[in-house]
mmCIF file of C-alpha atoms in Angstrom:
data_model
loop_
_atom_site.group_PDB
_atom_site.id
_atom_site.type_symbol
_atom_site.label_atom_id
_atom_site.label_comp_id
_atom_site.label_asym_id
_atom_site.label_seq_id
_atom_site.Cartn_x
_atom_site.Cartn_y
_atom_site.Cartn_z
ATOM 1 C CA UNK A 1 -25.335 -58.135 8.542
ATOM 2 C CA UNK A 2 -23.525 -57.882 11.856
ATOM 3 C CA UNK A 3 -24.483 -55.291 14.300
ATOM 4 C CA UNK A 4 -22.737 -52.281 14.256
ATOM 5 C CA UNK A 5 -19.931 -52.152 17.363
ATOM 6 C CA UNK A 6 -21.528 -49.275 20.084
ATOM 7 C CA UNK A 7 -18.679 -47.369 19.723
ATOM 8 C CA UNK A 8 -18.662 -47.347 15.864
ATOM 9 C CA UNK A 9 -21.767 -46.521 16.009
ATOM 10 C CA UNK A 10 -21.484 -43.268 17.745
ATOM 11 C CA UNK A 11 -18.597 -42.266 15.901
ATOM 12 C CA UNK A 12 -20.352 -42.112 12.513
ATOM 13 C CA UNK A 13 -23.259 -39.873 14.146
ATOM 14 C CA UNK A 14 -20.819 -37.313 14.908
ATOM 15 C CA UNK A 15 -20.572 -34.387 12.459
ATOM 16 C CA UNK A 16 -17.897 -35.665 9.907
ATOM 17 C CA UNK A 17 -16.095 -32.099 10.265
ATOM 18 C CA UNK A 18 -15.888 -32.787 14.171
ATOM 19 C CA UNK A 19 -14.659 -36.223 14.086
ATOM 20 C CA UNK A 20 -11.019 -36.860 14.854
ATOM 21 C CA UNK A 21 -8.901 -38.729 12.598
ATOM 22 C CA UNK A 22 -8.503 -42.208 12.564
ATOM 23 C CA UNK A 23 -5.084 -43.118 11.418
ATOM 24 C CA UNK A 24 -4.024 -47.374 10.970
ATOM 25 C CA UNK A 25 -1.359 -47.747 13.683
ATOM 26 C CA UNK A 26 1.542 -50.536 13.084
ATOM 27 C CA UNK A 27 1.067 -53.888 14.943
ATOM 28 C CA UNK A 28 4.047 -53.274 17.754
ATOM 29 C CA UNK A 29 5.769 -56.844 18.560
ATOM 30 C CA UNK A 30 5.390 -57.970 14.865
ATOM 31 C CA UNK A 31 8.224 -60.102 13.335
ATOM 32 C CA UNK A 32 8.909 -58.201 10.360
ATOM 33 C CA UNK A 33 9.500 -62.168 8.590
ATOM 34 C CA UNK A 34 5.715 -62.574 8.971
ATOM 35 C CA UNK A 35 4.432 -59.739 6.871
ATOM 36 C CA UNK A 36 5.981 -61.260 3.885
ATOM 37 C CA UNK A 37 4.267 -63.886 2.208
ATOM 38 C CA UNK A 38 5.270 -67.508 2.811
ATOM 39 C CA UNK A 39 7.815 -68.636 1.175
ATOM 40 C CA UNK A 40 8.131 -71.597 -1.047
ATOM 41 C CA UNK A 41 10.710 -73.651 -0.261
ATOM 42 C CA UNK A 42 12.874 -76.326 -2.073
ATOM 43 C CA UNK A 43 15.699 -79.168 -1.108
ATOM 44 C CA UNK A 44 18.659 -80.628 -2.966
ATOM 45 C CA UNK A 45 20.558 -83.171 -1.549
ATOM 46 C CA UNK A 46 18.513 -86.233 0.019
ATOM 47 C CA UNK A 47 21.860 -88.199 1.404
ATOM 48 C CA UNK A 48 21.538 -89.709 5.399
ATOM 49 C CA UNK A 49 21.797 -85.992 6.443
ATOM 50 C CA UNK A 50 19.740 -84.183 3.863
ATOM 51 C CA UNK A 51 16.680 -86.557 4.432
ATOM 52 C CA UNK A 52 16.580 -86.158 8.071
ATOM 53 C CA UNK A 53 16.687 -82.562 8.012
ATOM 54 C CA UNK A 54 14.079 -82.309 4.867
ATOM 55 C CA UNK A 55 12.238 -84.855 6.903
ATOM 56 C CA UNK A 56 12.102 -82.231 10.063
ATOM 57 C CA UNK A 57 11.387 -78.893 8.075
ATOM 58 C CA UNK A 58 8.303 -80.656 6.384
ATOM 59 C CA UNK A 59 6.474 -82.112 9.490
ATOM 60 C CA UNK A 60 7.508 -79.361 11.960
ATOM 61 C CA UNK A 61 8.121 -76.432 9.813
ATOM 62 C CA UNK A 62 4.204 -76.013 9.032
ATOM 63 C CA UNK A 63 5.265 -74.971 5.127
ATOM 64 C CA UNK A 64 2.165 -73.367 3.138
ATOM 65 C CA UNK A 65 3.538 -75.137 0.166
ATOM 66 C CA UNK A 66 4.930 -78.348 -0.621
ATOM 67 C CA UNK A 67 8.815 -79.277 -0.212
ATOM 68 C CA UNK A 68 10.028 -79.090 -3.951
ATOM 69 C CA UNK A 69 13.022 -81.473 -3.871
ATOM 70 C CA UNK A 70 15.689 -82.798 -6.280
ATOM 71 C CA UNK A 71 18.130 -85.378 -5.762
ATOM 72 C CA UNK A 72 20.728 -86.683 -8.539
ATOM 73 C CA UNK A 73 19.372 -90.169 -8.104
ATOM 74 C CA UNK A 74 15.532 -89.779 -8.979
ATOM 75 C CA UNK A 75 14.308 -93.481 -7.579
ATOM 76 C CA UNK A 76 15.617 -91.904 -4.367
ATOM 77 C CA UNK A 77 13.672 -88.579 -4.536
ATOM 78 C CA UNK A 78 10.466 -90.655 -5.374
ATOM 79 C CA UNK A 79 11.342 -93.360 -2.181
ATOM 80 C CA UNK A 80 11.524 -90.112 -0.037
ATOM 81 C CA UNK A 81 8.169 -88.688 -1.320
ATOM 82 C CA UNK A 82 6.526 -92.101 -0.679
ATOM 83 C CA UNK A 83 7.663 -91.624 3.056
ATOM 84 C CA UNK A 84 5.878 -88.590 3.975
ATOM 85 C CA UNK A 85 2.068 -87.130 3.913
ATOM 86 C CA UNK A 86 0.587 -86.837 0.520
ATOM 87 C CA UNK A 87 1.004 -83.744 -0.806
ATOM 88 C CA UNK A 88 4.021 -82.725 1.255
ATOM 89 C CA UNK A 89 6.267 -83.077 -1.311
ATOM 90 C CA UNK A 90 6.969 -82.263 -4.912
ATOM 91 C CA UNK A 91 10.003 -83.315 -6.973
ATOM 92 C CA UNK A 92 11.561 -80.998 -9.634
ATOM 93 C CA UNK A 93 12.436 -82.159 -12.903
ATOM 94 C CA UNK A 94 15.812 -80.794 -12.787
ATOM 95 C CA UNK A 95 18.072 -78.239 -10.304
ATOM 96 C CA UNK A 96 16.762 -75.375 -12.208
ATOM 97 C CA UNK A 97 13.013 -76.485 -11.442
ATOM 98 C CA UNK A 98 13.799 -76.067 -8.567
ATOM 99 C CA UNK A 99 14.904 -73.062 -8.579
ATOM 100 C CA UNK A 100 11.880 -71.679 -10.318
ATOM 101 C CA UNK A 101 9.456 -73.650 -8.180
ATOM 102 C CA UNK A 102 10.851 -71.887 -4.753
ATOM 103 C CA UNK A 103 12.226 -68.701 -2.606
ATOM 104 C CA UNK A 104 14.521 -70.673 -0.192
ATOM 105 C CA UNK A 105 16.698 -73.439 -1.747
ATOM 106 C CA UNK A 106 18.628 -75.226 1.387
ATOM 107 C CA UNK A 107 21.580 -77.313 -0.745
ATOM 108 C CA UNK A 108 22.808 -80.342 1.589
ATOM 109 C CA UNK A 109 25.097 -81.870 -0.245
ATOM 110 C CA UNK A 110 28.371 -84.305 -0.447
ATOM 111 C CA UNK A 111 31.367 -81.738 -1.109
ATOM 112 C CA UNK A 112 32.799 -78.696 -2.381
ATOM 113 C CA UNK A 113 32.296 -80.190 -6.225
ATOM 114 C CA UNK A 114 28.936 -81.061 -5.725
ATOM 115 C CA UNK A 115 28.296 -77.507 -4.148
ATOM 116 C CA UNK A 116 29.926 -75.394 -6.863
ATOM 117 C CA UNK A 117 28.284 -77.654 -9.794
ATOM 118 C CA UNK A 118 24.807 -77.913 -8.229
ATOM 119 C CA UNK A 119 25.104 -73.598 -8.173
ATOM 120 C CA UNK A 120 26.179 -73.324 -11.268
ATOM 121 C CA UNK A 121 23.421 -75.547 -12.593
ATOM 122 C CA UNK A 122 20.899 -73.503 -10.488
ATOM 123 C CA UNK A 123 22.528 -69.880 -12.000
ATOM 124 C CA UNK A 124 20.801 -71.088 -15.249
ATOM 125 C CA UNK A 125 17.500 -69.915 -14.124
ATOM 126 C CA UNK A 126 16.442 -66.707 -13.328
ATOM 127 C CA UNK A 127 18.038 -66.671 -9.498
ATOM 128 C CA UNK A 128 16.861 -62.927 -8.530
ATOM 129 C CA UNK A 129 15.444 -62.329 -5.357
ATOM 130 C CA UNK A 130 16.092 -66.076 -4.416
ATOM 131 C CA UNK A 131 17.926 -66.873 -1.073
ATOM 132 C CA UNK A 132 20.194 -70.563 -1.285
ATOM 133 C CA UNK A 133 21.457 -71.707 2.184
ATOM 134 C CA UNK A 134 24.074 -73.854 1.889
ATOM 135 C CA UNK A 135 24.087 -76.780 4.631
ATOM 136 C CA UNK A 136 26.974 -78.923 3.282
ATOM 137 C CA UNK A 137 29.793 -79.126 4.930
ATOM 138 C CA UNK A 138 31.430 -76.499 2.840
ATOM 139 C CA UNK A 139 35.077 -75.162 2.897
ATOM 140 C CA UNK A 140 35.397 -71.034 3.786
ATOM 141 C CA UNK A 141 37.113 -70.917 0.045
ATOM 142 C CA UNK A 142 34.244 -72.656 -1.592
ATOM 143 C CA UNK A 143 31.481 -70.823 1.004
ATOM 144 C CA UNK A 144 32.703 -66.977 -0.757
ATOM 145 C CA UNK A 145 32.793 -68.196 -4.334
ATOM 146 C CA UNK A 146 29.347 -69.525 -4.504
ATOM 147 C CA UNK A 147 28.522 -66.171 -2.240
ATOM 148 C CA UNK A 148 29.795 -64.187 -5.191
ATOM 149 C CA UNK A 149 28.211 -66.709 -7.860
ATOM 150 C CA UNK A 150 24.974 -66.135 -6.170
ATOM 151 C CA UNK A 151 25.158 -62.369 -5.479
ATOM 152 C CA UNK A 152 26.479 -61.745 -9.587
ATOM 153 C CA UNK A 153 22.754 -63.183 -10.485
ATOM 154 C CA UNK A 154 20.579 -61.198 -7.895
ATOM 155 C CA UNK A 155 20.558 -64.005 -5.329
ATOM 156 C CA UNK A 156 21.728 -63.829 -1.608
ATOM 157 C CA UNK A 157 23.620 -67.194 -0.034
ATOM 158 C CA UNK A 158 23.551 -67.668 3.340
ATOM 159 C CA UNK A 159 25.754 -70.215 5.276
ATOM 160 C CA UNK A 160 23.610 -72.616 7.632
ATOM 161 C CA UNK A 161 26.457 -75.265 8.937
ATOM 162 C CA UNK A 162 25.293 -77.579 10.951
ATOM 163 C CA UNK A 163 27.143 -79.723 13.679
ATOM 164 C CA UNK A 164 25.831 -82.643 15.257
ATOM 165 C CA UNK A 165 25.750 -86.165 14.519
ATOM 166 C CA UNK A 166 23.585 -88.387 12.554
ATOM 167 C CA UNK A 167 21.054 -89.453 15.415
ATOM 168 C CA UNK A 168 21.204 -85.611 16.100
ATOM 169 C CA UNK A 169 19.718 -84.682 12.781
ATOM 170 C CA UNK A 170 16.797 -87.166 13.029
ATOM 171 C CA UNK A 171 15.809 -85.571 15.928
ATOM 172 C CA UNK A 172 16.536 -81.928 15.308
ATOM 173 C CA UNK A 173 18.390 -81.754 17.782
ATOM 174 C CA UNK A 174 21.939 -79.944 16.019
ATOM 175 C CA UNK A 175 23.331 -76.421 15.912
ATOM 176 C CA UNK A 176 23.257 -74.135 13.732
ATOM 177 C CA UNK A 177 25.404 -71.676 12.761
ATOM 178 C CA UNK A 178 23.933 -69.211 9.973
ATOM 179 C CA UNK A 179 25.844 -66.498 8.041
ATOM 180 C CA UNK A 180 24.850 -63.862 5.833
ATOM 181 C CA UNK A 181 23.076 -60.736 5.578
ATOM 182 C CA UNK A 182 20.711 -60.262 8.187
ATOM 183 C CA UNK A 183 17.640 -59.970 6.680
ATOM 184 C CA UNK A 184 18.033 -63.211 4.799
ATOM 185 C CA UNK A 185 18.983 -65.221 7.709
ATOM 186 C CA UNK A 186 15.962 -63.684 9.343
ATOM 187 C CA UNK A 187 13.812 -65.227 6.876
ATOM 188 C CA UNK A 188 15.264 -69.156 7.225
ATOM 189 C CA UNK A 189 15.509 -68.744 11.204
ATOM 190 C CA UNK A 190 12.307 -70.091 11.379
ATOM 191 C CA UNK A 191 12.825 -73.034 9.328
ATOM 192 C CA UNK A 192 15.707 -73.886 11.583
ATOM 193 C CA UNK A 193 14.560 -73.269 15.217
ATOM 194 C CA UNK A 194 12.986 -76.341 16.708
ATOM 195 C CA UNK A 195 12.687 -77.383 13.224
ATOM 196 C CA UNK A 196 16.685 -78.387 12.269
ATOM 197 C CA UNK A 197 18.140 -77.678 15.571
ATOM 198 C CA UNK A 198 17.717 -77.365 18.822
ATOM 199 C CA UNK A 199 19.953 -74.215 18.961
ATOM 200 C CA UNK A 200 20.942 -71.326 16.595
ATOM 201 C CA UNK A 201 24.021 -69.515 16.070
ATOM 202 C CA UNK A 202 23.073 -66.396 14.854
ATOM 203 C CA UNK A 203 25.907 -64.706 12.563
ATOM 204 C CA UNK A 204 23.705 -62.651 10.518
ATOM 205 C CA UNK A 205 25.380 -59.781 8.970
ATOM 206 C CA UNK A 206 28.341 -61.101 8.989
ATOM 207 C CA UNK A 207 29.892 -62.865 5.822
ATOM 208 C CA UNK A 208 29.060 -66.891 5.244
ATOM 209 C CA UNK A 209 32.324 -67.266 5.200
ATOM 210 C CA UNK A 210 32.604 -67.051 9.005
ATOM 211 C CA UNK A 211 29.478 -69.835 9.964
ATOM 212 C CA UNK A 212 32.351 -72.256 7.803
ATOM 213 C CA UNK A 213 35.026 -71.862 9.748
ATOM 214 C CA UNK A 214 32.883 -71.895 12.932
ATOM 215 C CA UNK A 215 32.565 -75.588 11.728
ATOM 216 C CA UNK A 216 36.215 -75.924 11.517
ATOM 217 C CA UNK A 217 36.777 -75.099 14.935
ATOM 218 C CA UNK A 218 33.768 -77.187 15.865
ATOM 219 C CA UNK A 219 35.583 -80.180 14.364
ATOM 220 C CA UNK A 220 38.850 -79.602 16.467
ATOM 221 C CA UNK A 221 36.837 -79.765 19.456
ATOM 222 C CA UNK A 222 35.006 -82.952 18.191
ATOM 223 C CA UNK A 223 39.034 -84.751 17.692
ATOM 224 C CA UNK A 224 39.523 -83.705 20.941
ATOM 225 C CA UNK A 225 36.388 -85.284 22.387
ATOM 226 C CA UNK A 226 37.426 -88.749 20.868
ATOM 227 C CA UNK A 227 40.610 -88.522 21.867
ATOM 228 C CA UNK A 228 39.700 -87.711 25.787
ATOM 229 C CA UNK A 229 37.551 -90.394 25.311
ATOM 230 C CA UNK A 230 39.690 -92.854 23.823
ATOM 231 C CA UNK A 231 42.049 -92.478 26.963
ATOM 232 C CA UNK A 232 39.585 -92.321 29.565
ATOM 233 C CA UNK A 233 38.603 -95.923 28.197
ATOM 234 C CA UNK A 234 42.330 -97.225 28.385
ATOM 235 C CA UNK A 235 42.301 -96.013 32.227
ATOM 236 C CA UNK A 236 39.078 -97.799 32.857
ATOM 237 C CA UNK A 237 40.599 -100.811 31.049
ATOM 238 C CA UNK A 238 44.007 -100.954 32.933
ATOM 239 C CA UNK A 239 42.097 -100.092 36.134
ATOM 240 C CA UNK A 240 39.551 -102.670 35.987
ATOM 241 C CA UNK A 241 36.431 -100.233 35.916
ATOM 242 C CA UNK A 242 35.285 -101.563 32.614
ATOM 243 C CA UNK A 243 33.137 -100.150 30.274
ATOM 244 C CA UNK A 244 29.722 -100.526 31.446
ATOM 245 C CA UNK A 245 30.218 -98.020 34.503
ATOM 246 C CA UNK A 246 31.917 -95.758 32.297
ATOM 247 C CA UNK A 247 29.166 -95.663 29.785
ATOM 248 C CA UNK A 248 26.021 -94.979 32.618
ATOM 249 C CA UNK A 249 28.712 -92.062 33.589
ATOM 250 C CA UNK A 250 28.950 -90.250 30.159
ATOM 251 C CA UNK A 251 25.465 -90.560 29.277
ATOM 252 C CA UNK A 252 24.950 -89.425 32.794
ATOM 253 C CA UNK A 253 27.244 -86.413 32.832
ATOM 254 C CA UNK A 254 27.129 -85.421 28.879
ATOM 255 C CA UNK A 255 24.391 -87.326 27.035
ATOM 256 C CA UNK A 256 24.178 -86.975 22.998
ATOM 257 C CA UNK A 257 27.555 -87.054 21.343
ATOM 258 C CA UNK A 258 30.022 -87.706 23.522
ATOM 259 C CA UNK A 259 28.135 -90.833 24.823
ATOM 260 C CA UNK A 260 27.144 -91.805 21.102
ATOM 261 C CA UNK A 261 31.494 -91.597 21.012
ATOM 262 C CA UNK A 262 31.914 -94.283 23.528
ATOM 263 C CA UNK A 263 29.723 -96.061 22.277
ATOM 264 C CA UNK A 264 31.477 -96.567 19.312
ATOM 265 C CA UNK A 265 34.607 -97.598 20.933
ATOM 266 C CA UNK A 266 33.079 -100.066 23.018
ATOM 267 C CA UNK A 267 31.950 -101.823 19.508
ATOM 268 C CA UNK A 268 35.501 -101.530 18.111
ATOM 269 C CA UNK A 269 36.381 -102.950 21.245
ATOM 270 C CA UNK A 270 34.662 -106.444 20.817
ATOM 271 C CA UNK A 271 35.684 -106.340 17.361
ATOM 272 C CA UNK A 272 31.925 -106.169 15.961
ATOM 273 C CA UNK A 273 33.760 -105.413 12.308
ATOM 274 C CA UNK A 274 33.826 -101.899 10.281
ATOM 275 C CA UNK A 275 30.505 -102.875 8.303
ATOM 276 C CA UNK A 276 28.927 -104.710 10.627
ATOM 277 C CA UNK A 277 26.274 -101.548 11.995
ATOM 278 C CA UNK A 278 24.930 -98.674 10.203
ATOM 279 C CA UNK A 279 27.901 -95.715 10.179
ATOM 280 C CA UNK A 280 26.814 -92.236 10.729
ATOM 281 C CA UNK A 281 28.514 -89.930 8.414
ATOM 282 C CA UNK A 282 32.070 -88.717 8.956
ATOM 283 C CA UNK A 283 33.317 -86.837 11.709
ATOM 284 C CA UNK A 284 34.126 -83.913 9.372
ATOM 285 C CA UNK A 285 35.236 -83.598 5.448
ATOM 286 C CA UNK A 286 38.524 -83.575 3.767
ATOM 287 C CA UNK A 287 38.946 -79.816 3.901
ATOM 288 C CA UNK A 288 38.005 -79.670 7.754
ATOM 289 C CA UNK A 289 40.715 -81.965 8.301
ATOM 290 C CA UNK A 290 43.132 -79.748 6.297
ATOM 291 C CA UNK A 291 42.216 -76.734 8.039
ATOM 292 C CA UNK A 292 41.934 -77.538 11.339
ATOM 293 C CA UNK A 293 45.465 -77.297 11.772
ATOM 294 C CA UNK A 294 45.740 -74.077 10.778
ATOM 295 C CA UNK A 295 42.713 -72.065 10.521
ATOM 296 C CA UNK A 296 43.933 -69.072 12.149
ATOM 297 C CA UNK A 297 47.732 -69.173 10.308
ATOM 298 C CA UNK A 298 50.378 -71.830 9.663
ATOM 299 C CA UNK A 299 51.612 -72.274 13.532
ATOM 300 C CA UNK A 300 48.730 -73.433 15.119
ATOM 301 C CA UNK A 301 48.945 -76.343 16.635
ATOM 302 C CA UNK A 302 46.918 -79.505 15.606
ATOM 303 C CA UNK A 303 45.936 -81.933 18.108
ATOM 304 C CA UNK A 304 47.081 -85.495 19.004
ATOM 305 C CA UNK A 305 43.659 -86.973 17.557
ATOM 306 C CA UNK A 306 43.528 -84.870 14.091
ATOM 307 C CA UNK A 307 47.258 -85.850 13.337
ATOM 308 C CA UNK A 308 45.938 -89.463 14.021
ATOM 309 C CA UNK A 309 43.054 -89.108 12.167
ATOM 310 C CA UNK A 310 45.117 -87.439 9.016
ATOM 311 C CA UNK A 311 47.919 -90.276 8.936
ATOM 312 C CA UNK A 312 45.242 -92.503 8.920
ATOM 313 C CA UNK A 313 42.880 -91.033 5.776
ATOM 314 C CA UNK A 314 46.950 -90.614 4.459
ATOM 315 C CA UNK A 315 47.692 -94.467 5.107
ATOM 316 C CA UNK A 316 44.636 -95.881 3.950
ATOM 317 C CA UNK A 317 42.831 -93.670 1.676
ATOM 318 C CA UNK A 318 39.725 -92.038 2.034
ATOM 319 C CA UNK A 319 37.456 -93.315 5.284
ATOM 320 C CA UNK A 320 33.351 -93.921 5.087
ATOM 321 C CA UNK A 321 32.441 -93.153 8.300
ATOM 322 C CA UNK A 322 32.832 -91.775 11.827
ATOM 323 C CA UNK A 323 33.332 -95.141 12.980
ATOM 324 C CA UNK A 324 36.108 -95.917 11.375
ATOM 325 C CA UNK A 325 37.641 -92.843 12.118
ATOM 326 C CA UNK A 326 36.811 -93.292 15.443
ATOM 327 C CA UNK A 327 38.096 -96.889 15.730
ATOM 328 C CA UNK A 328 41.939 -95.292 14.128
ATOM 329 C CA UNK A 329 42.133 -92.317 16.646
ATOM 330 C CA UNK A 330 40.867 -95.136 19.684
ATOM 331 C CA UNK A 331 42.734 -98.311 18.043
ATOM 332 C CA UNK A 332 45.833 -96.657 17.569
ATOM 333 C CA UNK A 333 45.914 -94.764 21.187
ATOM 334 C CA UNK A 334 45.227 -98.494 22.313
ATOM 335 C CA UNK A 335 48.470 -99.969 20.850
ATOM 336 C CA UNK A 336 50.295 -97.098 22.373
ATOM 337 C CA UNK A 337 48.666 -97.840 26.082
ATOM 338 C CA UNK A 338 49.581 -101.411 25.359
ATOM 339 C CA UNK A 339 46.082 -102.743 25.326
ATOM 340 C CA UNK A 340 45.405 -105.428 22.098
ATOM 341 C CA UNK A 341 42.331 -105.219 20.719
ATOM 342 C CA UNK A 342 39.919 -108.656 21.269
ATOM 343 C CA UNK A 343 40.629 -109.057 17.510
ATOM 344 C CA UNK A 344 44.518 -109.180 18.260
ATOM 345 C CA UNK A 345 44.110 -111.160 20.964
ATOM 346 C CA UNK A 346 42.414 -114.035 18.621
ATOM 347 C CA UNK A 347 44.724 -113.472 15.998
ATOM 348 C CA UNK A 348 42.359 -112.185 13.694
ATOM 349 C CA UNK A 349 44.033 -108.939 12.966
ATOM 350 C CA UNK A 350 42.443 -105.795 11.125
ATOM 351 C CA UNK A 351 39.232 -106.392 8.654
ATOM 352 C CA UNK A 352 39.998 -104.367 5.408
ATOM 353 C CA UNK A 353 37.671 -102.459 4.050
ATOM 354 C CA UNK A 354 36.073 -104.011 0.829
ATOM 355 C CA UNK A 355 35.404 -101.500 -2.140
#
């Protein structure tokens, strides 16, 4: 048996009527998120963005338990399990396994559809005292019904919407933007900080509503990046500057996104084709597009670069990924300056996409 401390030690030879009592005192500087118990946590959605960020939360997030996951296509699930530390993961027989298996569900997902079904599928369990946080790119409309579907079955939804690119999300390196009562978003903050992102917006308390149409207004000002871009590159073409220069002076000046942008245009440039590299995801979703226009009422404006970007998904039906959204806003700004592409120039004319 250990010795008894000195002080201790006097204090139980003092007459027990004389002692003073000794009441427990709280910890002061304690997160209240710690005294809970950890949380078991689970993952739907393994696309490009989904695995990254399930990737991050399971070798940085330190979980006590194992990732439960679910994915529509199973050989995918098991080809993401075989990736990571034995152990780390579990996959769930169905959405509502899921469920049951874990506290925090984070849904990453393709669209609204697959959002609304997925929570419907996962309302067939016994949702009470679980939190979802949605991290699809997820419309404001579609963000409050799935708020109500959740909070109708004793569950909270929180909105986590992330911006960033692809290379972004491998790294942890994107934003974001959680919504939702502030207890709830208290709990996931440390599954995204330093984990998902490299920053947080934090909106809690305020309706998940609002963290979606952050993203809308995040996705104006990415338009707008491509499009300063896109002419900046026409002046260094007519001047003579080149791209080369310009390149060392974006990645210089604003490294991440905006020089991953260039980049992109300097491909389109020499014509490397639409399929010819891996695409990061789109620049934003349908519904971004049709709100960004208007998100504040019917006589906003909408930027040179999302009009572009709409005639084009309009002329040619739906895009499959940034870059070719990138290479219509930058291709079709070139025309205007005057400036054939290298494809033009050969005669080779546009590539079609093949379904």
């Amino acid at each position: 048996m250990l010795p008894i401390p000195a002080a201790a030690a006097l204090y139980l030879h003092i007459p027990r009527e004389e002692r003073s009592p000794i009441d427990p005192q709280p910890l002061k500087g304690v997160d209240e998120t710690l005294k809970q118990p950890p949380p078991r946590v689970g993952w739907i959605g393994l696309g490009t963005i989904g695995q990254a960020i399930a990737r991050n939360i399971i070798l940085r997030a330190r979980l006590e338990y194992s990732l439960v996951i679910w994915n529509r296509t199973f050989e995918q699930s098991r080809e993401f399990e075989a990736s990571l530390p034995m152990g780390s993961v579990m996959i769930g027989s169905s959405i509502s396994d899921t469920v049951f298996k874990s506290d925090i569900i984070f849904l990453c997902l393709e669209d609204d559809d697959a959002v609304t079904s997925t929570m419907e599928a996962a309302m067939q369990e016994d949702a009470r005292g679980k939190i979802f946080v949605d991290c699809s790119s997820t419309s404001p409309d579609t963000t409050e019904r799935i708020t109500e579907m959740a909070k109708e079955n004793g569950a909270t939804m929180v909105a986590c919407q992330l911006v960033g690119s692809e290379l972004q999300a491998r790294a942890g390196q994107l934003v974001c933007a959680i919504a939702g009562p502030k207890a709830e978003v208290d709990r996931i903050k440390p599954l995204c900080t330093n984990v998902i992102g490299r920053g947080i917006i934090d909106m809690g308390g305020r309706d998940p509503r609002n963290a979606s149409l952050l993203k809308v207004v995040s996705s104006t000002i990415t338009v707008a990046m491509v499009e300063s871009i896109a002419e900046a590159h026409h002046l260094g073409d007519r001047t003579g500057v080149g791209t080369d220069d310009m390149q060392e002076l974006i990645e210089g000046l604003w490294p991440g996104p905006v020089a991953e942008q260039l980049d992109m245009m300097r491909n389109v440039q020499a014509d490397q084709g639409i399929g010819s590299q891996r695409s990061p995801d789109l620049l934003f979703g349908g519904w971004e597009l049709d709100n960004m226009g208007g998100a504040a009422g019917p006589s906003d404006p909408q930027s040179r670069g999302t009009a572009i970007t709409a005639e084009q998904r309009e002329r040619e039906g739906e895009v499959e990924s940034a870059r070719e959204e990138v290479e219509g806003v930058y291709g079709e700004m070139r025309e205007e300056a005057g400036l054939a592409s290298q494809a033009q120039a050969e005669g080779k004319g546009k590539r079609k996409r093949s379904d």
